[in-house]
Amino acid sequence: MSKSICVTLLLIAGICFAQEKKSSEKFILAFELKPNDLELSRLAQPTQYFDKIGRRAGLMGYESGQFEMWVWPWKPLRNFELQFLLGTSTQPILAKDIVHTISVTPEVTTLTFTYEAFTVKEHIFIPRNEPGAILLLDVHTTTPLAIIPGFIPVMQPMWPAGVGGQFSYWDDDVNGYVISEGQWRAEFICGSPAGQQMAAPPAHMFADNPLQFRIDVKPGETDGKFIPIVIAGAVPDTSTCGEQLCPWQKMKFDSVKATYSRLWKNAEKYYNECYNYYQNLRNSTMQVITPDKEMNLAYEWGKVALDNLMIVNPRLGYGMVAGFGFSGGGARPGFGWFFGGDAFINSMAMNSVGMFQQSRDALAFTQKWQRQENFPIRKKNPSDLLYESTDSSSRRPKDVGKMAHELSQSDGLCDWWNDYHYGYNHADTTPWYIVAMADYVRTSGDVEFLKQSWKSVKQAYDWCLSKDSDNDGLMDLKGAGLGALEFGKLVGIYADVYTCGVWVQAIKEMKYMAELVGDSTQARQADGQFKKAQPQLEKKFWMEKEGFYSYGATEKGEQVHEKTPWSGVAMMFGLLDEERTAKSIEAFNSADLCTDWGVRSLSNKSPLFEPTNYNYGAVWPFISSFFNTAQFKHHYSLSGYQILQSNIKHVFDHALGVVPEVFSGELNEKLGEAYHHQGFSTTGYMLPLVGGLLGLKVDALNKAATLSPHLPSDWYSVQNGQPIYRLIEVRNLIIGIDTVQLILQRIASSNGALLASEGGFSISGSKRGPGKIRILCSPASEPGTDIHSLNVNRDNLYLQRQDKEPSLSVSTPTSGQDRHCSVTLEFARIVDAGVKYRNAVPIGSPLLETSLGDKDRSLKIVSVRSDNNKMYLTVEGLSNHSYELSISLDSAARVSGAQYEKGKLRIIFEDKPKPEFIRKEIVIQLK
């Protein structure tokens, strides 16, 4: 055989080997997706939202399988979806027409598509710290199948920036489409190692039709294998440039190719990283176990939703965005950019569950954009006014210290601060910063971060002080910016109770922080300022005739008489008169504000009420978070539990695991303009769950915590057919450097009755860490409860010599809604104590009856009072309706206003021509 023939044969063999090798590399070995007890699944709802979010990228889609992709801050594509061709057919089968189920865990979302000849499971996840997404197709087919992924290229940055010169082309080396723009400031690839080109896009522009590629699968070919599809990006990381932000740089194509290859070849590694990350998030933060399994799930998903708000922008750095949602043909992915106020409010929910690093990082990011004399907004002219006053003796910089309201991720591709007016347009953001800083320091014990931030905190405080034009100690909105509302009749108000409430709490917290850093001058000033400002809340906002606090006041002192829950912020912080607070809560517990799906922003009896109006009637979980926490803190536990349940249901009714931004004020349905995944809506139930229902408050610096729960009387679990009266278990409660486990358990009566009048509670605790801690346990019981005794299990009580003996105290709040027996436990290792009492009248939780699209219809508990052997239960219900309420009464009790039989109150409301809520008082004579 000639030498030339040998060479030719070797070349042919080499080509065949290379082709065979390339063919064998188009799939990857399948690996196990680990079971996760947080899994949420249901029949897919093709028009319902879902998302998967990572630090550097996010995917937002419908349960049909269609989605848009973001690699912060770029949107490379939208309308990604699958089609299928069977055999030689040219008639596509659309994925959205055959989607069957959706399964969601924190690490991966799986969509299952089923047809007579094939099943395709699409596993979707975002690597934790990579600019891309991985889709793994698990395919079983009985006939040759072509899978056709397609998408519309976009290549635009986030609102409000824009670029031109976009282009795309197919690259045979990667088997995918390359997407970029004329300056190559970012590059993306969407493809699969198994992909084949189907479209030839025009040069230097995008086509109107989707870009598609084809993946051919033979029966049995993918058994034990996944087909990877990857969307990968390459963006320059300029976030480490210091104070001088770097311009966007030109990217090299090798960078995005390397990312693309790395993602599909290491899919199992990235999946495991996601799984391990969320397991660590769950196990390293506080866990709460209650008899309500839905509440337990919502709590863990709340931690995931809050953590997913933390993203990396390659130019701006690492911080917290407000939420996510579809941008469609636009460039706003929900509120997927940085909002200061949202970060500060959400950080309090993070602090409450022990997510301290995320909270600190979010706070540190906002400090970068605090207003300075010539940064980030530049003076346009040297003569621009820099000071509030021309009087040199009282001059202060005009807006130095103000915290930014919002920052688009596209800053640098546009001049966000100087060309747009949104950056600093809210007044409430700055006092929220002070409140959030104090909450973080108190809960985490991180005084070092406070010391590093003290200059920033003082600047923020000074800015707030400068916004008091009438010298009454309260902040004015005039000249400061927006407060609670952003448009409409009430926007021009001089002062609103929401912003003033946040500010008075900020003053209080300023004294606390000043004392921690040793700034005695600042502490004295804040003490005097608080004594001046707090009484003005009562003077400016209390309305005696209406019996509740006003929303706001004009410059002339005229009060706004509309009924709104905005004073819930000041109530939550305990800044208002206790008796007036009780009256206000009872007024707000009415059905004109409280619905089966949350709290309206305005009474439905107001002439300004519009059920779909963003600010004047819609239901906001954000507003519910403050008022709902206040309900619990001021002992209205039955009505508080109703609102908490209503907000928790949203975690499962819409996109699985997250909560939409805002709802109709008339129907249990998300507003069309509302974004699907809003961070402060998750806080809407997390904050009242921990701070209200559990009544948990940590003081890390003093190695102490308070557990003051307001738990339903009928909470129990069933084990082996028997009721187990374990109310709550708190695991991994972090108090400084100690980790604490607590179990609060009801002591059942001798006959084991569910709503037993005789019983009590026990508290057991253990901890890891040096030294000792102090726990004040103060659970609520019904008004009139008779406390018998405190018992301490000394076999399980390990005290250091200087520890105090457990002590018992009993208190009845001003509102008379319940009674608290408080046990102070100071221990080093293990403690176990119990309190015995006789309940007055245990009342079960009212049933929350609501489904998507329903009107408000459930019974409303307004108040419960006990006086001279009588109990007064005030409720509201729909006319021509009857309701049942579990209650435990002895044979001597007499009931008026309802019927009592076999442990149930039956409450009947009279007929009316039109359905309306009617208030009714039920009197129970106990003896």
mmCIF file of C-alpha atoms in Angstrom, residues 747 761-765 789-799 805-807 823 825-827 829-836:
data_model
loop_
_atom_site.group_PDB
_atom_site.id
_atom_site.type_symbol
_atom_site.label_atom_id
_atom_site.label_comp_id
_atom_site.label_asym_id
_atom_site.label_seq_id
_atom_site.Cartn_x
_atom_site.Cartn_y
_atom_site.Cartn_z
ATOM 1 C CA ILE A 747 -49.397 20.565 79.201
ATOM 2 C CA PHE A 761 -47.190 24.988 79.315
ATOM 3 C CA SER A 762 -43.642 23.783 79.600
ATOM 4 C CA ILE A 763 -40.501 25.364 78.195
ATOM 5 C CA SER A 764 -37.318 23.395 77.648
ATOM 6 C CA GLY A 765 -34.096 24.754 76.288
ATOM 7 C CA SER A 789 -47.628 27.442 89.910
ATOM 8 C CA LEU A 790 -44.141 27.229 88.452
ATOM 9 C CA ASN A 791 -42.341 23.886 88.454
ATOM 10 C CA VAL A 792 -38.667 23.441 87.611
ATOM 11 C CA ASN A 793 -37.184 20.087 86.668
ATOM 12 C CA ARG A 794 -33.962 20.349 88.649
ATOM 13 C CA ASP A 795 -32.589 17.140 87.178
ATOM 14 C CA ASN A 796 -32.379 19.004 83.884
ATOM 15 C CA LEU A 797 -31.417 22.420 85.263
ATOM 16 C CA TYR A 798 -27.689 23.089 84.929
ATOM 17 C CA LEU A 799 -26.970 26.410 86.618
ATOM 18 C CA GLU A 805 -33.295 30.876 89.963
ATOM 19 C CA PRO A 806 -36.218 30.776 87.483
ATOM 20 C CA SER A 807 -38.858 33.343 88.437
ATOM 21 C CA VAL A 823 -40.795 32.817 83.201
ATOM 22 C CA LEU A 825 -34.680 31.339 82.652
ATOM 23 C CA GLU A 826 -30.956 31.928 82.980
ATOM 24 C CA PHE A 827 -28.952 28.857 82.106
ATOM 25 C CA ARG A 829 -26.610 24.214 79.244
ATOM 26 C CA ILE A 830 -30.113 22.785 79.702
ATOM 27 C CA VAL A 831 -33.296 24.040 81.326
ATOM 28 C CA ASP A 832 -36.782 22.600 81.768
ATOM 29 C CA ALA A 833 -39.659 24.391 83.500
ATOM 30 C CA GLY A 834 -43.443 24.273 83.499
ATOM 31 C CA VAL A 835 -46.339 26.521 84.458
ATOM 32 C CA LYS A 836 -49.777 25.206 85.423
#
